[in-house]
XYZ file of C-alpha atoms in Angstrom:
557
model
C 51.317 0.709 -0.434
C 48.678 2.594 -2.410
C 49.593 0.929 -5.665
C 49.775 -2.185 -3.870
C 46.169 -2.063 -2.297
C 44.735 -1.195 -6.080
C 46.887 -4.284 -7.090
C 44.826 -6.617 -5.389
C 41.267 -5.095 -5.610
C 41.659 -5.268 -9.409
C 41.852 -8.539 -8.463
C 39.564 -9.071 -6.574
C 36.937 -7.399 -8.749
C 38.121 -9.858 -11.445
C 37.935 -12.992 -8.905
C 33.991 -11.794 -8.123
C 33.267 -11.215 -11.862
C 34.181 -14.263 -12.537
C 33.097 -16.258 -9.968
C 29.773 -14.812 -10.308
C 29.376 -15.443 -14.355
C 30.160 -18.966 -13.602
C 27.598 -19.124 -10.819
C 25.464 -17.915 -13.533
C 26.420 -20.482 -16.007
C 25.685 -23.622 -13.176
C 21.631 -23.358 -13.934
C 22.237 -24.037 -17.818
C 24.260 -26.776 -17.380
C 22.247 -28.405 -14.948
C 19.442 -30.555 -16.160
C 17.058 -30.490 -13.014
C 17.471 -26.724 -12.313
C 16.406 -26.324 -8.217
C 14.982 -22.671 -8.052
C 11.752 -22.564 -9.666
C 12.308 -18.809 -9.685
C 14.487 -19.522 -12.480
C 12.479 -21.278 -14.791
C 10.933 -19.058 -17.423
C 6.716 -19.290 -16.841
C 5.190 -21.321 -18.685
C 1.737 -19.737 -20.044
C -2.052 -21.499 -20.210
C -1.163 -21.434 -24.382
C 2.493 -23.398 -23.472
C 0.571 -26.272 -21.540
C -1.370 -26.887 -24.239
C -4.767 -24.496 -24.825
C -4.277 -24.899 -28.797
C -3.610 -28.651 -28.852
C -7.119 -28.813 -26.843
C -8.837 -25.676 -28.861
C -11.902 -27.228 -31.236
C -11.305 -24.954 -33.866
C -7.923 -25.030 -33.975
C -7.945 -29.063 -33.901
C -10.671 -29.040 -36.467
C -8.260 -27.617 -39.105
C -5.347 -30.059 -38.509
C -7.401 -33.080 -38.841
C -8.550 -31.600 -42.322
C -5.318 -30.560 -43.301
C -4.111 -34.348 -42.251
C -7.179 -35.834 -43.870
C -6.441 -34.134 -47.104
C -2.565 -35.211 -46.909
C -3.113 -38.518 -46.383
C -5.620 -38.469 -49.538
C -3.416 -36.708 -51.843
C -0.145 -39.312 -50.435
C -2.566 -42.396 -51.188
C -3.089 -40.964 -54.555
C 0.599 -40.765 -55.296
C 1.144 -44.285 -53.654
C 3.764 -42.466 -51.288
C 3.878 -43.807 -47.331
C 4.995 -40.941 -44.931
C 7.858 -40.723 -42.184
C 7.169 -41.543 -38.534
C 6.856 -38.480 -36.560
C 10.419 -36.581 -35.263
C 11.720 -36.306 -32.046
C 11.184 -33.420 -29.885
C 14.484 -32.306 -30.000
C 14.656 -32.321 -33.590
C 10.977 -30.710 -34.272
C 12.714 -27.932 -32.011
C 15.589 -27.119 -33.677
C 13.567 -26.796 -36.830
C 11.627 -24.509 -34.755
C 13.892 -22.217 -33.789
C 15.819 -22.602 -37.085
C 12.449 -20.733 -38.862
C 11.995 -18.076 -35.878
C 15.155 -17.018 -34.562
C 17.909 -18.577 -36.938
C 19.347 -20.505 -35.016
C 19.552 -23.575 -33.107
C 18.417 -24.349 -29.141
C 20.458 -23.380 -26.503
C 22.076 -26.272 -23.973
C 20.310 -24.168 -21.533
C 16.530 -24.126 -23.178
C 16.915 -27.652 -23.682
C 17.732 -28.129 -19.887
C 14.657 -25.847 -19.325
C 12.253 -28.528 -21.697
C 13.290 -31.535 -19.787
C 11.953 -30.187 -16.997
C 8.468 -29.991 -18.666
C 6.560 -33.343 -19.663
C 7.729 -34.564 -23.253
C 4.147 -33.889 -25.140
C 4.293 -30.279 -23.906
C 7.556 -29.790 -24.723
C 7.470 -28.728 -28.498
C 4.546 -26.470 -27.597
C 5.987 -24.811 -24.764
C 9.562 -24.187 -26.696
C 7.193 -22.801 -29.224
C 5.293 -20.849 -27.419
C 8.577 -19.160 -25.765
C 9.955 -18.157 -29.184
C 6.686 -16.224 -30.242
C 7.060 -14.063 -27.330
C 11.270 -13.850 -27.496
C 12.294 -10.743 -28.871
C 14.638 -12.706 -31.425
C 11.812 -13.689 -33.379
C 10.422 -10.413 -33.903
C 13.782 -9.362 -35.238
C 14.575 -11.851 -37.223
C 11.723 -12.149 -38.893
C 11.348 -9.018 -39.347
C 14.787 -8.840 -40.933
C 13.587 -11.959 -43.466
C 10.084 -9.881 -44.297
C 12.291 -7.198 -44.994
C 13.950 -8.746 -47.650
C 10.075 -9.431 -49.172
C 9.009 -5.992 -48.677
C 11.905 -3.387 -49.306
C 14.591 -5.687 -50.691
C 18.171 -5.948 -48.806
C 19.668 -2.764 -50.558
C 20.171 0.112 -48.414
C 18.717 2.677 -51.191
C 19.099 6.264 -51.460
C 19.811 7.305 -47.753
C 17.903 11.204 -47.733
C 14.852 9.060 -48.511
C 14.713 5.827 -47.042
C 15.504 3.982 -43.873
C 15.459 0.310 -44.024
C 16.741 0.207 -40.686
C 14.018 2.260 -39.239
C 11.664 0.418 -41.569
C 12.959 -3.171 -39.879
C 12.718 -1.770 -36.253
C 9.018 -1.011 -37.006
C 8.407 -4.394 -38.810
C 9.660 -6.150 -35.611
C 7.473 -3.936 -33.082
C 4.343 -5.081 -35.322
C 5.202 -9.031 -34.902
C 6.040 -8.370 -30.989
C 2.462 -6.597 -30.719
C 0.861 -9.645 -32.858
C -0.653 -7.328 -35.503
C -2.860 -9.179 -38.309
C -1.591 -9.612 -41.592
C -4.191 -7.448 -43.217
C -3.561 -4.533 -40.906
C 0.002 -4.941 -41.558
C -0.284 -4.937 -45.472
C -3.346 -1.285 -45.038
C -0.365 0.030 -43.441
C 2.087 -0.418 -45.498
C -0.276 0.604 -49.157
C -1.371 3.514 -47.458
C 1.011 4.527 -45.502
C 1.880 8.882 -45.697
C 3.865 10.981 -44.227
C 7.844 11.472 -43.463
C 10.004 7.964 -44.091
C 11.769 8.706 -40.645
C 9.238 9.255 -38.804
C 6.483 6.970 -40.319
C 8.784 3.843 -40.827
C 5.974 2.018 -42.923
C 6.096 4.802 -45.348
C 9.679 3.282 -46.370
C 7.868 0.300 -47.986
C 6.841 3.339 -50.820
C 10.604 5.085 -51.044
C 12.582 2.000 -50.913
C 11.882 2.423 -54.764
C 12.484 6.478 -55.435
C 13.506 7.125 -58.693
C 16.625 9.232 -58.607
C 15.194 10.852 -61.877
C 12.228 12.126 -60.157
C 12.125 12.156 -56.582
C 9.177 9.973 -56.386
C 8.085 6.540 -55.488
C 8.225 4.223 -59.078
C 4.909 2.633 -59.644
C 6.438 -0.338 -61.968
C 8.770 -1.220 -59.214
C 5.458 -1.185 -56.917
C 3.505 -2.641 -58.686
C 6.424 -5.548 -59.434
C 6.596 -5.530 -55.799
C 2.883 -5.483 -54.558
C 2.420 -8.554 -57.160
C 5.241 -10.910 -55.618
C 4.964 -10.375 -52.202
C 0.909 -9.447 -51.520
C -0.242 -11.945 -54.386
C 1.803 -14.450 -55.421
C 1.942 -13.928 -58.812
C 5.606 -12.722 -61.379
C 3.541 -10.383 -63.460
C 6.699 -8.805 -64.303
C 7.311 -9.489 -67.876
C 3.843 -7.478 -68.635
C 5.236 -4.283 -67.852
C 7.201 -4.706 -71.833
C 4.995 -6.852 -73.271
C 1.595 -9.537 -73.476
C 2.350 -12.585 -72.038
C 2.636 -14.520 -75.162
C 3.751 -17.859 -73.994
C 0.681 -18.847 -72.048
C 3.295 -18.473 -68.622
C 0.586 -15.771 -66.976
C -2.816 -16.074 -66.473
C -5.216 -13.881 -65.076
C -8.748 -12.712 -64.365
C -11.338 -14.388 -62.577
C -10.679 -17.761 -61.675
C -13.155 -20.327 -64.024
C -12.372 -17.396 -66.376
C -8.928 -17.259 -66.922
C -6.768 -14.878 -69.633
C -3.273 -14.641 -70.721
C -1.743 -11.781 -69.387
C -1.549 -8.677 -70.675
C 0.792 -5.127 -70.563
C -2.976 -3.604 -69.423
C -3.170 -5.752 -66.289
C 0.156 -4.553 -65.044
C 0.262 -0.819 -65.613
C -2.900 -0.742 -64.413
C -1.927 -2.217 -60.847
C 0.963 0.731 -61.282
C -1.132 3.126 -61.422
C -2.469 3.119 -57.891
C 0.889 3.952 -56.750
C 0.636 7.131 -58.788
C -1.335 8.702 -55.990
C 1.717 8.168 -53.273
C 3.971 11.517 -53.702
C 7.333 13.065 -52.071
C 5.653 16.438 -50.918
C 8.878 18.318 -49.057
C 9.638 18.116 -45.686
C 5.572 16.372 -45.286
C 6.970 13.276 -47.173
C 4.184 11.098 -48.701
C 0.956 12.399 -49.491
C -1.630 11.553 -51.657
C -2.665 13.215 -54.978
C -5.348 12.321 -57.911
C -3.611 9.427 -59.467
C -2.059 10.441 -62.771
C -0.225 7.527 -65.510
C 0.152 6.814 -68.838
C 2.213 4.651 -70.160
C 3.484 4.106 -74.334
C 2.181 0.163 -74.618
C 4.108 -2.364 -76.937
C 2.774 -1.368 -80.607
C 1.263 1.725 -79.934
C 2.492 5.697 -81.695
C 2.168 7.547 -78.205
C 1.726 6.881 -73.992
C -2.363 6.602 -73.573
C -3.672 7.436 -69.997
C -3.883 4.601 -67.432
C -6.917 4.121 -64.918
C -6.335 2.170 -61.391
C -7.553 -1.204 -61.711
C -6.994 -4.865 -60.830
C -5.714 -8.101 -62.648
C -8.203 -10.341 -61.182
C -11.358 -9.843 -58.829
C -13.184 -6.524 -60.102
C -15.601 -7.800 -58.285
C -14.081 -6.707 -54.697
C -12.282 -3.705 -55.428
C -14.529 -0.611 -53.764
C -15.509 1.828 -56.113
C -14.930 4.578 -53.630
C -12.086 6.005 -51.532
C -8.292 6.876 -51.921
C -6.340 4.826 -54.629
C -4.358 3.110 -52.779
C -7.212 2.873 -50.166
C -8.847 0.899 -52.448
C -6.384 -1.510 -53.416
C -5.242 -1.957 -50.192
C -8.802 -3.213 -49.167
C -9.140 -5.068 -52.562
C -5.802 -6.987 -51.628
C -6.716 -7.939 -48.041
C -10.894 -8.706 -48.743
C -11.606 -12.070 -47.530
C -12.744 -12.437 -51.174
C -9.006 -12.239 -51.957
C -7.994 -15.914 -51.547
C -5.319 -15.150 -54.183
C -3.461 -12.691 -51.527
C -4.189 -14.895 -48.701
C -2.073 -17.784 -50.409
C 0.649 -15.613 -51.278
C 0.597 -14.779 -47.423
C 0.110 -18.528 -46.488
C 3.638 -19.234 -48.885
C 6.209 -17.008 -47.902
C 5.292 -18.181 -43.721
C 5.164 -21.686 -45.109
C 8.554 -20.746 -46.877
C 10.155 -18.831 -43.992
C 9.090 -22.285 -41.777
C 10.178 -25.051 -43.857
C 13.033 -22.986 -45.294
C 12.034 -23.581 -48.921
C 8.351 -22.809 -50.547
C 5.608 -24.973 -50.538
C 6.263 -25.356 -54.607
C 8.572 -24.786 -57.055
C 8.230 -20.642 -55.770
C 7.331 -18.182 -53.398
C 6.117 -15.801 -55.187
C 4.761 -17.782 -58.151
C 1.378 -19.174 -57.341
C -0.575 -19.686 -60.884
C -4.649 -19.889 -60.212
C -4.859 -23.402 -61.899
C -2.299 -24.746 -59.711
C -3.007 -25.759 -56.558
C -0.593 -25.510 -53.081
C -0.179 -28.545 -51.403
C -3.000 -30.002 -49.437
C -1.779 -29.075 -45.907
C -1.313 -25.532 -46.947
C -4.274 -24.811 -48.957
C -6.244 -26.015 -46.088
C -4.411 -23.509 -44.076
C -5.217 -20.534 -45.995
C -8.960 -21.094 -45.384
C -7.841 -20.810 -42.125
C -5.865 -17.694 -42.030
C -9.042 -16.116 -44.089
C -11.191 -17.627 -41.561
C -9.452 -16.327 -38.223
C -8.762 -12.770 -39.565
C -5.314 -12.721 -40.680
C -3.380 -14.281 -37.653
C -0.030 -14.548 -38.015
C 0.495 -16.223 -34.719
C -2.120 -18.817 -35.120
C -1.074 -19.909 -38.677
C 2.633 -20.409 -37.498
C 1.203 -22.691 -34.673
C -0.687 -24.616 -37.221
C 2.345 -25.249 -39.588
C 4.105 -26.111 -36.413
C 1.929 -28.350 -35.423
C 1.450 -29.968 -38.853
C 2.163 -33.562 -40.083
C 4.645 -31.923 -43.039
C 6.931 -30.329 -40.415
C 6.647 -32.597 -37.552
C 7.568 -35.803 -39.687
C 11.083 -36.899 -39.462
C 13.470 -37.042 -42.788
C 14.160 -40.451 -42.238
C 12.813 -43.692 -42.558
C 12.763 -47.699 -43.367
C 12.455 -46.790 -46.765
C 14.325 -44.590 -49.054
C 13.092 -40.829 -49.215
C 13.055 -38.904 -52.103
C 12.020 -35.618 -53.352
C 9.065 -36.577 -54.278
C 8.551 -37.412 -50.640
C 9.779 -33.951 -49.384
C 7.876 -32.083 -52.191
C 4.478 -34.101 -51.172
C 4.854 -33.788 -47.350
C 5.943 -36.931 -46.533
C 8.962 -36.546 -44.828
C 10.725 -32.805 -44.012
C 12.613 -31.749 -46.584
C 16.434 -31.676 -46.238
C 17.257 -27.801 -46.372
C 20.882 -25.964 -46.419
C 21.121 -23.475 -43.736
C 21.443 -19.985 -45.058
C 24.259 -17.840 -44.084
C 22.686 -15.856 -40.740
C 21.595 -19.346 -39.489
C 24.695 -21.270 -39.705
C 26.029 -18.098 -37.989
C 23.993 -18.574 -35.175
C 24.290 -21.598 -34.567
C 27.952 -21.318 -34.444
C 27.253 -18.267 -32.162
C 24.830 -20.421 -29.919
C 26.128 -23.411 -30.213
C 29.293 -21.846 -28.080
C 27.576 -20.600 -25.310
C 25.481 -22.418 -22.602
C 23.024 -19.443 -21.882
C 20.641 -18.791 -24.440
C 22.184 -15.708 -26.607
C 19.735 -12.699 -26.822
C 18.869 -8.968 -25.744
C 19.562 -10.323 -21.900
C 23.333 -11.985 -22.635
C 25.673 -9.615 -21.460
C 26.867 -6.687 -23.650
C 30.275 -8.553 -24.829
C 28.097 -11.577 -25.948
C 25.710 -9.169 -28.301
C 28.818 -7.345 -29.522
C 30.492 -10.773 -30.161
C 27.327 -11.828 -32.048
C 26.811 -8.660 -33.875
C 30.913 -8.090 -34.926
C 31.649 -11.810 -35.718
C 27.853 -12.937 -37.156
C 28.057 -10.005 -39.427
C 31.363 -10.311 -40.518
C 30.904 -14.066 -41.194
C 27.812 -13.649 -43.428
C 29.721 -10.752 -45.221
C 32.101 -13.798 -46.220
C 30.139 -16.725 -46.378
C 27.887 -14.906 -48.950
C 24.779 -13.373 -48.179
C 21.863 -14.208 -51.213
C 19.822 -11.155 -50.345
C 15.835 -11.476 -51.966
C 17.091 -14.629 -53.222
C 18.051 -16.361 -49.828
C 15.324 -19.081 -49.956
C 16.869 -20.364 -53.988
C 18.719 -23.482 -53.170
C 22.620 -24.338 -54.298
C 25.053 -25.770 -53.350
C 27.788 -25.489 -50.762
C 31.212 -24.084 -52.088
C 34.801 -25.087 -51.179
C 34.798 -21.127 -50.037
C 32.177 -21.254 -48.021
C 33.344 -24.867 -46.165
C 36.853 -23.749 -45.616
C 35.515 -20.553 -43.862
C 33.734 -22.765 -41.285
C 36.417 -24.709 -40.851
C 39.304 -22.234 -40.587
C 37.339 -18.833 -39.971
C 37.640 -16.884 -36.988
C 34.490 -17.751 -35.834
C 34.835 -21.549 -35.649
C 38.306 -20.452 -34.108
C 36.584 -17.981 -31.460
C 33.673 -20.066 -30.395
C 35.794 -23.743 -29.865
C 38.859 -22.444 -28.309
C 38.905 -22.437 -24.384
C 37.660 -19.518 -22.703
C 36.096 -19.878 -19.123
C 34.750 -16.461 -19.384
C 32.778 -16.993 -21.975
C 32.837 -21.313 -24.277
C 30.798 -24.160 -24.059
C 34.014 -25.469 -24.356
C 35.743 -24.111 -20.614
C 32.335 -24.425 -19.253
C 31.559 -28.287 -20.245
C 35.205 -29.088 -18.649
C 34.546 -27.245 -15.450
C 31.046 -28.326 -14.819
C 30.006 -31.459 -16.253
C 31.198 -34.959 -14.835
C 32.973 -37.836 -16.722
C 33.400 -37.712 -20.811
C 30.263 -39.335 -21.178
C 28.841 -36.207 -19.935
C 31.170 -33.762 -21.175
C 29.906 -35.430 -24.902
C 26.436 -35.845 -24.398
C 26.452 -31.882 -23.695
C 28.666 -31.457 -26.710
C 25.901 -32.919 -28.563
C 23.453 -31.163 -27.220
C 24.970 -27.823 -27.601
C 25.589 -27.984 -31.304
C 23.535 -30.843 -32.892
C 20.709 -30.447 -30.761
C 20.333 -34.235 -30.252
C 22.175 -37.097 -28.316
C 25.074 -38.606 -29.531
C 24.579 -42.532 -30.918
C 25.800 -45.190 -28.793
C 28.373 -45.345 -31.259
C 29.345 -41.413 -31.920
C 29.690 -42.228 -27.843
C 31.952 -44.859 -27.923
C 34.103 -43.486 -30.230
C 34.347 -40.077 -28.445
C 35.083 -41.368 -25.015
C 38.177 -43.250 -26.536
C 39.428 -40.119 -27.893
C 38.798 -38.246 -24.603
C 40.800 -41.137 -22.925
C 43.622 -40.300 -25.566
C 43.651 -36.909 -25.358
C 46.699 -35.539 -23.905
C 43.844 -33.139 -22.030
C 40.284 -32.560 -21.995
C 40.737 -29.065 -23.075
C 42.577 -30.065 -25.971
C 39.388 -33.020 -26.708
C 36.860 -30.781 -26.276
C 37.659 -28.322 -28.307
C 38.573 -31.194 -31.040
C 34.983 -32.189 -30.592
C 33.255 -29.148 -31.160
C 35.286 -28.279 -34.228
C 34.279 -31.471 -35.739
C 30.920 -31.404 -35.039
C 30.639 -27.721 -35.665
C 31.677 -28.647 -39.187
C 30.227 -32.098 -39.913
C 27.495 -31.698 -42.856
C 24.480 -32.155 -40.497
C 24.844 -29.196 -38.569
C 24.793 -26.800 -42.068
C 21.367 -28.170 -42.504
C 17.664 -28.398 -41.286
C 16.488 -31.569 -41.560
């Protein structure tokens, strides 16, 4: 009799799960949700404060004002403006890496369509997903994707911290002090592991030519690189003060090096500083010659006093510094769009110009001290990214390059992951999905970007797709996992159990992994193979596989 009781209150526990987890699922799938309580808040910014803030306006209309001169110049016409659906997929695609849940969408229709893209926005900024992922993809700048010598670094420690300084909003320059100056013990100063991510195994200590390789890429935009062997010969670098430009030399480079030189592995106190102290044997000469601190470009606004690395850490983020502030302005632009502004991220010569819209912006970031925030709601709110990538005429790259129409972009690995990931669930997937959903996400999104090839510091290089990489979406586990009925956890069971005729059961389809309706056509075609279908578990899960692996979801567009 015991046995028998237990019996049936296993089951009845199960019955209650999973009655309540679909009673959980009903509010995503409905598209006027009743309980206000329900609907996330929607803040003073989301209804619209920066599409109404002078300032804020001001720069958009001289960022537009300068595109529309520079397209009339190159006779090019621009794209009508995207839907809202589509602007925020690409929005999410740059912030969290994936696409928009069934059940934000749900949550936007409930909001006025001009609000829409500002409120979806405006939700990301604050969702702990961005700070993650982006914190993951500045990773990549800062410290590389290699895991290093464990006793002295700890890039995961280092990404934790990276993603608590985008959740507090901290500036750009007071990010980039931080990191330059940073002391003390790599676990328990995580910025410090911007210095020991490159710790010579020779030595023990933090390599200034690695640094200095480093600081020039990511802080100024500029490969400097090849001066470390020799003069740049080829007329590829130039530097010095703009109006007063010289080729590049093995002087500028080691000299940048040598304010790392101060950083030093001091026991169990970890970084401290020292007297900076480098030489270095230059191309042509009998021995090493002593090196001084100093700058490629802008003497001018480097402070004669302080710490080394002080020093260039305030020389890097001086308002005088537009150099650094562009560099800044390209890898956001880059993380955005999905591509750079130019041919590179990290290679912005002084003669050569950034595009219109995003020179305008780095005023802008200059001018508003630093802000991260407010420079991704400008891009976001730009003509560039809010244009659509199609039009009555034919688009080419020429178009894309000038800001004409959005530039067709593969997904990278992580982001097709995700969307796969959120593209089979109703609920929005993050750090308040159950614990089987992050496990799911963590196991299977890892594992698939393991296969599908992960491009480390070089994820934002464009190729193309391989057979390898298509035949894993098609036939991987995950494709298998996230389109196969399950009512305890697919869009797939939950579409079927919830939504009304195939019409409806399709339009969500769409909605969940394209982000957009289907055509009147796509709908046609789709009932008739519902109608077909021997069931509509069996058509359902046909229809996500296809669309799941159709070329437009692998890409931004």
């Amino acid at each position: 009799m015991r046995s028998l009781f237990h019996s049936i209150g296993k089951y009845l526990l199960a019955a209650t799960l999973l009655v309540s987890t679909l009673g959980f699922l009903l509010w995503g799938l409905s598209s006027t949700p009743e309980n206000p309580q329900l609907r996330p808040p929607v803040s003073d910014v989301s209804l619209g404060r920066w599409n109404t803030n002078e300032s804020f306006q001001s720069t958009l209309a001289k960022a537009h004002q300068a595109l529309a001169v520079s397209l009339e110049d190159e006779g090019l016409s621009a794209a009508p403006r995207a839907d809202w659906l589509t602007i925020c997929r690409r929005q999410s695609l740059a912030l969290v890496g994936c696409g928009v849940s069934l059940e934000e969408i749900r949550w936007l229709q409930t909001l006025p369509e001009p609000q829409r893209t500002t409120a979806h926005l405006e939700r990301l900024l604050d969702d702990s997903r961005f700070h993650d992922y982006w914190a993951e993809r500045w990773s990549r700048f800062l410290v590389g994707n290699d895991e290093g010598q464990f006793v002295l670094f700890r890039r995961r420690r280092f990404r934790v911290w990276l993603a608590e300084q985008f959740a507090a909003d901290v500036r750009y320059d007071q990010l980039v002090r931080e990191l330059i100056t940073a002391n003390g013990l790599w676990s328990d100063r995580p910025q410090v592991n911007f210095l020991t991510a490159t710790v010579d195994s020779n030595d023990g200590q933090p390599d200034p030519v690695r640094l200095a390789a480093r600081t020039s890429r990511v802080f100024l935009g500029l490969r400097i690189d090849c001066l470390q062997c020799h003069d740049d010969f080829l007329g590829n670098v130039s530097l010095g003060d703009p109006g007063n430009l010289e080729g590049g030399t093995q002087q500028h480079f080691h000299k940048l090096a040598a304010f790392y030189t101060a950083a030093e592995v001091n026991g169990l106190q970890g970084i401290r500083d020292r007297e900076a102290d480098y030489e270095y044997k230059y191309l042509g000469d009998d021995e090493a010659t002593p090196v001084q601190p100093g700058v490629p470009f802008g003497q001018a606004y480097l402070p004669a006093e302080g710490e080394q690395r002080e020093r260039l850490a305030a020389w890097i983020t001086s308002p005088k510094n537009r150099q650094a502030a562009r560099s800044a302005v390209s890898h956001v632009w880059a993380l955005m769009f999905g591509q750079p502004d130019g041919e590179s991220i990290d290679n912005l010569p002084f003669e050569l110009p950034m595009g219109p819209v995003a020179e305008t912006f780095v005023d802008d970031f200059i001018d508003h001290g630093y802000d991260l925030r407010r420079l991704i709601r400008l891009i976001a709110a730009s003509q560039p990214f809010t244009v659509d990538s199609r039009a009555d005429f034919e688009i080419t790259r020429r178009h894309e390059m000038a800001g004409a129409a959005f530039p067709l972009v593969r997904l990278r690995g992580e982001q097709v992951a995700g969307c796969v990931l959120q593209a089979s669930r109703i609920k929005t997937v993050d750090r308040d999905s159950s614990l089987i959903s992050q496990l799911i996400q963590l196991a299977a999104g890892g594992e698939f970007v393991t296969r599908f090839g992960d491009r480390g510091e070089n994820e934002l290089e464009s190729d193309s797709v391989t057979i390898t990489q298509r035949l894993l979406l098609m036939n991987g586990d995950l494709s298998k996992e996230s389109v196969k009925p399950n009512p305890l956890a697919n869009a797939t069971s939950h579409l079927i159990m919830f939504s009304g005729d195939h019409a409806d059961v399709i339009e969500a389809a769409y909605l969940c992994t394209l982000n957009r309706y289907p055509s009147e056509n796509e709908m046609g075609h789709f009932v008739t193979r519902f109608d077909e279908a021997k069931s509509r578990e069996e058509a359902i899960s046909d229809l996500f596989w296809v669309l799941l692996n159709c070329s437009e979801f692998s890409w931004n567009h």
